Amino acid sequence: MLSRALVWQLARRYRSTRHTSGFIRFISASSTLGIALGVAILILALSVMNGFEQALKQRLLAVIPHVELEAVSNQLDNWPDKLPALASVPGVVAAAPYIKANGMLRKGNQIKAAQFRGIELALEQQISDFADYLQSGSLQSLNDEQLVLGSGIAELLQLEVGDSVQLMLPRFTEDGRLASYSNRLLTVSGIVHMGGQLDQSQVWLSLTALNKFLEMPPGAVQGFAFRLDDIFAAQQMARTLGQVSEDYVYLLDWFRTQGHVYNDIQLVRGILYLVLTLVIAVACFNIVATLVMAVREKESDIAILLTMGMQPARIIKVFVLLGSLNGVVGTLSGALCGVLLALNIEQIFYWVTQALGRSLLDPSIYFIDFIPSLLQWQDVAVTVALALALSTLATLYPAYRASLVNPARVLGQR
């Protein structure tokens, strides 16, 4: 116990002594600050990446279908007879028919291109949570004279609930050339705000209304959309549903349209982890420089301790502990700052956007317009353990060199 107390006392004395040169104190403070910054930024970056992944799952993938079966011949007939068999496939939570069309909305001199989705409201609400993001209006019903649109479209066209808007759908000849367009005047019954790309492009209207506008046969739809209990099984489930379908269909899943977003999140997470780990490692190398200079400065003290009978192993422990103190202080302070930033980054981002008067994430480009954050304590634990391990490893060589000091040579020079 006495030897342990002596090791601790020596390490504390060498760390706090005023006789240490200013340059060594500067390098020591730099290593501590570097480790703290690296740990804090790594925890924040991992939390933000976790937040983006959560936002992708809970916002975007909660609104768009996980799997779609789209007709090769542009229509599937008698959808009420076919839907139950597809909805009963294991792994399918819910299924709904749809019709998609590209067109334009017009109010006055303002025109906005949009994607129109014809839906059966009761069934669509089982596969999509878009109703949870209703900003104004009502989704109790959706008749043939109403539509629901994204807030970005409403803002551009200066539309409010109850306003009328002109819907323009193109008509094509049999060989696929544009012939004319049809006009319909519909009433805005609801405005949806999800904070992303869908706000700028998506319009929902009644399935029967879009069926009539496109002059499709009664009971015909363009395809079926599905919600799954496991979103990462979408590709396999698409193949399974395609085998169950009686029609020739294209197999579509969310990986085709949004998979690049998920892959980008994972790629950025890996790159950030590698880069910031190297930042922490570089900061830890400053510990090597600090201890090497400290050993040179304290050679006479080391020689006296060895002459008095202190074992070289104790000398090693003194300098390992001395260097580790920098790592511990930097790691814990960085972890505290990183946790605080991760818990408050959304509010900080909001204050910054309010101060600048504009959003830093363009919702017409990104699928959200805010910085999400999800702090996971396992990320904090791994980051802290990594920083402590690197800072401890950085002490081993200088500490070993300290144990090789020759007392006769050092004291003879004095």
XYZ file of C-alpha atoms in Angstrom:
414
model
C 0.000 0.000 0.000
C 2.871 2.349 0.859
C 4.497 1.815 -2.534
C 1.199 2.473 -4.308
C 0.730 5.684 -2.350
C 4.294 6.724 -3.212
C 3.708 6.100 -6.921
C 0.528 8.189 -6.798
C 2.206 11.001 -4.867
C 5.147 11.165 -7.271
C 2.845 11.217 -10.315
C 0.770 14.039 -8.822
C 3.884 15.963 -7.800
C 5.436 15.745 -11.261
C 2.155 16.806 -12.856
C 1.553 19.843 -10.627
C 5.099 21.024 -9.931
C 5.840 24.603 -10.922
C 9.451 23.737 -11.660
C 8.427 21.968 -14.881
C 9.357 23.999 -17.950
C 6.667 26.069 -19.612
C 7.127 24.225 -22.891
C 6.408 20.856 -21.246
C 3.307 22.298 -19.566
C 2.179 23.647 -22.942
C 2.602 20.263 -24.668
C 0.834 18.552 -21.778
C -2.112 20.964 -21.960
C -2.233 20.538 -25.747
C -2.497 16.768 -25.432
C -5.269 17.060 -22.845
C -7.183 19.573 -24.969
C -6.698 17.501 -28.131
C -8.040 14.359 -26.484
C -11.003 16.297 -25.056
C -11.884 17.802 -28.443
C -11.543 14.477 -30.224
C -13.739 12.649 -27.710
C -16.371 15.405 -27.643
C -16.627 15.678 -31.429
C -16.671 11.892 -31.874
C -19.552 11.490 -29.407
C -21.432 14.359 -31.076
C -20.816 13.006 -34.586
C -21.961 9.483 -33.682
C -25.071 10.883 -31.990
C -25.941 12.953 -35.059
C -25.460 9.928 -37.336
C -27.689 7.903 -35.004
C -30.222 10.728 -35.209
C -30.190 10.737 -39.007
C -30.690 6.977 -39.050
C -33.571 7.266 -36.595
C -35.121 10.090 -38.642
C -34.825 7.967 -41.774
C -36.672 5.091 -40.092
C -39.243 7.052 -38.110
C -40.021 9.873 -40.535
C -39.169 9.025 -44.134
C -39.712 5.252 -43.980
C -42.832 5.770 -41.893
C -44.337 7.759 -44.760
C -43.114 6.049 -47.925
C -44.007 2.389 -48.674
C -41.424 -0.244 -47.798
C -42.318 -2.334 -50.866
C -44.365 -1.631 -53.966
C -45.651 -3.943 -56.688
C -46.197 -1.790 -59.760
C -48.022 -3.032 -62.850
C -45.939 -3.638 -65.953
C -48.988 -2.840 -68.107
C -49.745 0.375 -66.129
C -52.785 -1.060 -64.378
C -53.942 -3.894 -62.132
C -57.616 -4.785 -62.419
C -60.025 -5.753 -59.628
C -57.736 -4.680 -56.832
C -60.227 -5.488 -53.969
C -60.079 -9.177 -54.940
C -56.266 -9.319 -55.098
C -55.266 -7.262 -52.088
C -56.267 -9.706 -49.270
C -53.967 -12.482 -50.524
C -50.994 -10.103 -50.673
C -51.774 -8.543 -47.278
C -51.806 -11.995 -45.638
C -48.183 -12.798 -46.584
C -46.095 -13.281 -43.396
C -44.026 -10.194 -42.681
C -46.567 -7.777 -44.189
C -48.118 -5.410 -41.664
C -50.546 -3.719 -44.055
C -51.205 -3.224 -47.765
C -52.950 -0.550 -49.825
C -53.642 0.191 -53.506
C -52.342 3.307 -55.213
C -52.220 5.247 -58.445
C -49.328 7.580 -59.207
C -49.153 10.363 -61.750
C -46.938 13.341 -62.433
C -48.586 16.653 -63.115
C -48.815 20.270 -62.029
C -50.743 22.424 -59.611
C -51.639 25.961 -60.534
C -52.964 28.943 -58.621
C -52.976 32.250 -60.419
C -49.632 32.701 -62.153
C -47.820 30.209 -59.890
C -47.284 26.662 -61.150
C -45.654 23.788 -59.254
C -44.777 20.330 -60.564
C -45.899 17.565 -58.195
C -46.362 13.840 -57.865
C -49.975 12.872 -57.290
C -50.806 9.743 -55.345
C -54.314 8.358 -55.429
C -55.123 6.507 -52.211
C -57.835 4.746 -50.257
C -57.484 6.857 -47.107
C -58.358 4.137 -44.574
C -55.900 1.652 -46.103
C -53.199 4.257 -46.758
C -53.159 5.290 -43.113
C -52.251 1.704 -42.221
C -49.082 1.752 -44.329
C -48.137 5.431 -43.960
C -47.980 7.833 -41.008
C -48.323 10.942 -43.166
C -51.510 11.866 -41.272
C -49.420 12.280 -38.095
C -47.691 15.252 -39.733
C -50.886 17.108 -40.564
C -50.144 20.818 -40.148
C -53.642 22.109 -40.808
C -56.966 20.844 -42.054
C -58.508 17.428 -41.538
C -58.001 13.875 -42.766
C -61.270 12.437 -41.525
C -62.243 11.829 -45.138
C -60.955 12.508 -48.635
C -63.625 12.852 -51.310
C -63.233 13.177 -55.065
C -63.125 16.981 -54.912
C -60.383 17.296 -52.279
C -56.638 16.871 -52.021
C -53.928 16.949 -49.371
C -50.556 18.481 -50.175
C -47.121 19.071 -48.702
C -46.344 22.325 -46.912
C -43.626 23.248 -49.416
C -46.150 23.230 -52.254
C -48.662 25.140 -50.147
C -46.066 27.779 -49.303
C -44.984 28.235 -52.918
C -48.543 28.490 -54.246
C -49.728 30.438 -51.165
C -52.451 27.916 -50.469
C -54.412 27.395 -47.268
C -57.009 24.844 -46.218
C -60.248 25.564 -48.098
C -58.554 27.186 -51.102
C -59.170 25.921 -54.610
C -56.302 24.868 -56.828
C -56.151 23.770 -60.450
C -54.818 20.279 -61.084
C -53.318 19.662 -64.527
C -52.569 16.120 -65.693
C -50.935 15.343 -69.032
C -52.570 13.180 -71.682
C -50.505 11.025 -73.983
C -51.077 9.415 -77.352
C -50.753 5.651 -77.814
C -47.143 6.051 -78.937
C -46.283 7.977 -75.727
C -46.284 11.541 -77.056
C -47.874 14.389 -75.139
C -51.252 15.216 -76.655
C -52.887 17.632 -74.206
C -53.674 17.964 -70.528
C -56.805 17.739 -68.422
C -57.858 20.312 -65.822
C -59.627 19.766 -62.527
C -60.430 22.266 -59.791
C -59.998 20.726 -56.330
C -60.172 22.011 -52.764
C -57.292 21.796 -50.294
C -58.527 19.733 -47.322
C -55.198 19.340 -45.500
C -51.564 20.438 -45.457
C -48.846 18.030 -44.309
C -45.477 19.164 -42.942
C -42.795 16.479 -42.551
C -39.769 18.725 -42.919
C -38.215 17.177 -46.003
C -38.405 16.467 -49.713
C -41.949 15.098 -49.658
C -43.231 18.499 -48.550
C -41.993 19.911 -51.852
C -43.480 17.326 -54.197
C -46.206 15.085 -52.765
C -49.955 15.467 -53.238
C -52.544 12.944 -52.039
C -56.037 12.631 -53.459
C -58.797 10.069 -53.628
C -58.056 6.838 -55.475
C -61.373 6.961 -57.328
C -60.814 10.603 -58.285
C -57.381 9.959 -59.833
C -58.773 6.821 -61.483
C -61.388 8.955 -63.232
C -58.987 11.772 -64.080
C -56.660 9.299 -65.807
C -59.638 7.567 -67.489
C -58.728 4.165 -66.083
C -61.306 1.340 -65.847
C -63.267 1.159 -62.558
C -61.446 -0.968 -59.979
C -58.090 -0.536 -61.720
C -54.995 0.714 -59.888
C -51.349 1.157 -60.747
C -49.982 -0.995 -57.955
C -49.969 -2.112 -54.328
C -47.901 -0.631 -51.498
C -46.861 -2.523 -48.367
C -45.657 -1.845 -44.854
C -43.339 -4.497 -43.375
C -42.481 -5.486 -39.839
C -38.782 -5.595 -40.805
C -37.721 -2.771 -43.093
C -34.361 -4.390 -43.817
C -36.096 -7.446 -45.292
C -37.657 -5.283 -48.011
C -35.738 -6.804 -50.918
C -36.562 -10.386 -49.967
C -40.179 -9.497 -49.226
C -40.524 -7.800 -52.613
C -39.522 -11.066 -54.310
C -41.903 -13.055 -52.113
C -44.826 -10.731 -52.853
C -43.981 -10.816 -56.556
C -44.309 -14.602 -56.508
C -47.710 -14.359 -54.809
C -49.008 -11.720 -57.249
C -51.161 -12.920 -60.134
C -49.958 -10.124 -62.420
C -46.691 -9.124 -64.055
C -45.306 -6.445 -61.768
C -42.160 -4.473 -61.122
C -40.634 -5.206 -57.713
C -39.806 -1.942 -55.954
C -38.462 -1.454 -52.430
C -37.283 1.504 -50.390
C -33.630 0.590 -50.994
C -34.063 1.604 -54.647
C -35.269 5.111 -53.827
C -33.861 5.850 -50.366
C -31.191 3.184 -49.913
C -28.464 5.640 -50.905
C -29.442 7.815 -47.936
C -29.059 4.898 -45.520
C -25.765 3.834 -47.114
C -24.466 7.410 -46.985
C -25.257 7.584 -43.267
C -23.330 4.373 -42.603
C -20.416 5.522 -44.779
C -20.176 8.910 -43.083
C -20.398 7.227 -39.672
C -17.442 4.968 -40.524
C -15.349 7.801 -41.961
C -16.017 10.067 -38.974
C -15.120 7.306 -36.548
C -11.841 6.647 -38.342
C -10.876 10.309 -38.735
C -11.741 11.332 -35.182
C -10.031 8.257 -33.749
C -6.891 9.383 -35.566
C -7.372 12.864 -34.079
C -7.448 11.313 -30.610
C -4.400 9.202 -31.474
C -2.451 12.271 -32.623
C -3.366 14.034 -29.381
C -2.136 10.994 -27.473
C 1.219 11.201 -29.274
C 1.662 14.544 -27.521
C 1.673 12.543 -24.301
C 4.729 10.695 -25.637
C 6.510 13.982 -26.265
C 5.488 15.321 -22.845
C 6.755 12.263 -21.002
C 10.007 12.039 -22.961
C 10.818 15.630 -22.026
C 9.651 15.045 -18.437
C 11.950 12.038 -18.131
C 14.885 14.078 -19.387
C 14.045 16.842 -16.941
C 13.571 14.484 -13.972
C 16.588 12.229 -14.625
C 18.274 13.287 -11.410
C 15.133 12.564 -9.363
C 14.815 9.168 -11.038
C 18.460 8.396 -10.345
C 18.081 9.279 -6.663
C 14.949 7.134 -6.354
C 16.710 4.188 -7.981
C 19.719 4.673 -5.696
C 17.408 4.650 -2.665
C 16.141 1.226 -3.759
C 12.996 1.974 -5.719
C 12.353 -0.772 -8.244
C 12.364 0.137 -11.978
C 8.819 -1.248 -12.231
C 7.690 1.466 -9.800
C 9.373 4.110 -11.945
C 7.437 2.799 -14.942
C 4.169 3.009 -12.974
C 4.934 6.596 -11.926
C 5.287 7.804 -15.510
C 2.446 5.643 -16.842
C 0.219 7.212 -14.206
C 1.618 10.680 -14.964
C 0.783 10.372 -18.665
C -2.542 8.646 -18.023
C -3.705 11.572 -15.919
C -3.670 13.726 -19.068
C -5.683 11.087 -20.879
C -8.198 10.697 -18.053
C -8.724 14.448 -17.650
C -9.046 14.976 -21.418
C -11.309 11.959 -21.926
C -13.720 12.713 -19.088
C -13.983 16.424 -19.872
C -14.441 15.631 -23.581
C -17.076 12.995 -22.800
C -18.995 15.471 -20.647
C -18.900 18.158 -23.350
C -19.813 15.628 -26.053
C -22.831 14.366 -24.106
C -24.059 17.907 -23.422
C -23.661 18.863 -27.083
C -25.386 15.681 -28.286
C -28.345 16.307 -25.975
C -28.729 19.939 -27.061
C -27.537 20.042 -30.697
C -31.104 20.236 -32.057
C -31.822 23.319 -29.962
C -28.429 24.822 -30.830
C -29.124 24.257 -34.530
C -32.522 25.913 -34.108
C -30.930 28.976 -32.469
C -28.359 29.193 -35.273
C -31.024 29.019 -37.990
C -33.087 31.641 -36.166
C -30.055 33.912 -35.895
C -29.174 33.478 -39.583
C -32.778 33.737 -40.698
C -32.590 30.646 -42.918
C -32.253 26.894 -42.621
C -28.824 25.367 -43.131
C -30.422 22.195 -44.496
C -32.451 22.828 -47.636
C -35.621 20.695 -47.318
C -35.854 20.485 -51.109
C -32.561 18.562 -51.082
C -32.418 16.727 -47.753
C -35.128 14.493 -46.339
C -35.248 16.598 -43.137
C -34.623 20.262 -42.362
C -33.115 19.933 -38.870
C -30.148 18.258 -37.155
C -31.358 15.151 -35.306
C -29.446 13.577 -32.446
C -29.759 10.250 -30.661
C -27.268 9.728 -27.843
C -26.442 6.068 -27.304
C -24.499 5.337 -24.150
C -22.651 2.437 -25.741
C -21.098 4.930 -28.162
C -19.973 7.036 -25.204
C -18.542 3.983 -23.451
C -16.650 2.791 -26.543
C -15.273 6.272 -27.227
C -14.120 6.738 -23.622
C -12.541 3.279 -23.540
C -10.773 3.924 -26.853
C -9.369 7.271 -25.700
C -8.193 5.857 -22.364
C -6.571 2.876 -24.085
C -4.724 5.064 -26.611
C -3.565 7.503 -23.931
C -2.311 4.651 -21.757
C -0.465 3.004 -24.646
C 1.217 6.330 -25.379
C 2.827 6.290 -21.913
C 4.502 2.888 -22.138
C 7.632 3.732 -24.130
C 8.593 6.932 -22.221
C 7.886 5.177 -18.907
C 10.087 2.254 -19.921
C 12.866 4.665 -20.912
C 12.598 6.269 -17.491
C 13.285 2.916 -15.835
C 16.560 2.588 -17.825
C 18.145 5.729 -16.360
C 21.702 5.004 -15.157
C 22.093 6.538 -11.662
C 25.919 6.467 -11.778
C 26.017 8.424 -15.043
C 23.378 10.958 -14.065
C 24.660 11.609 -10.540
C 28.281 11.573 -11.730
C 27.521 14.460 -14.092
C 26.204 16.507 -11.189
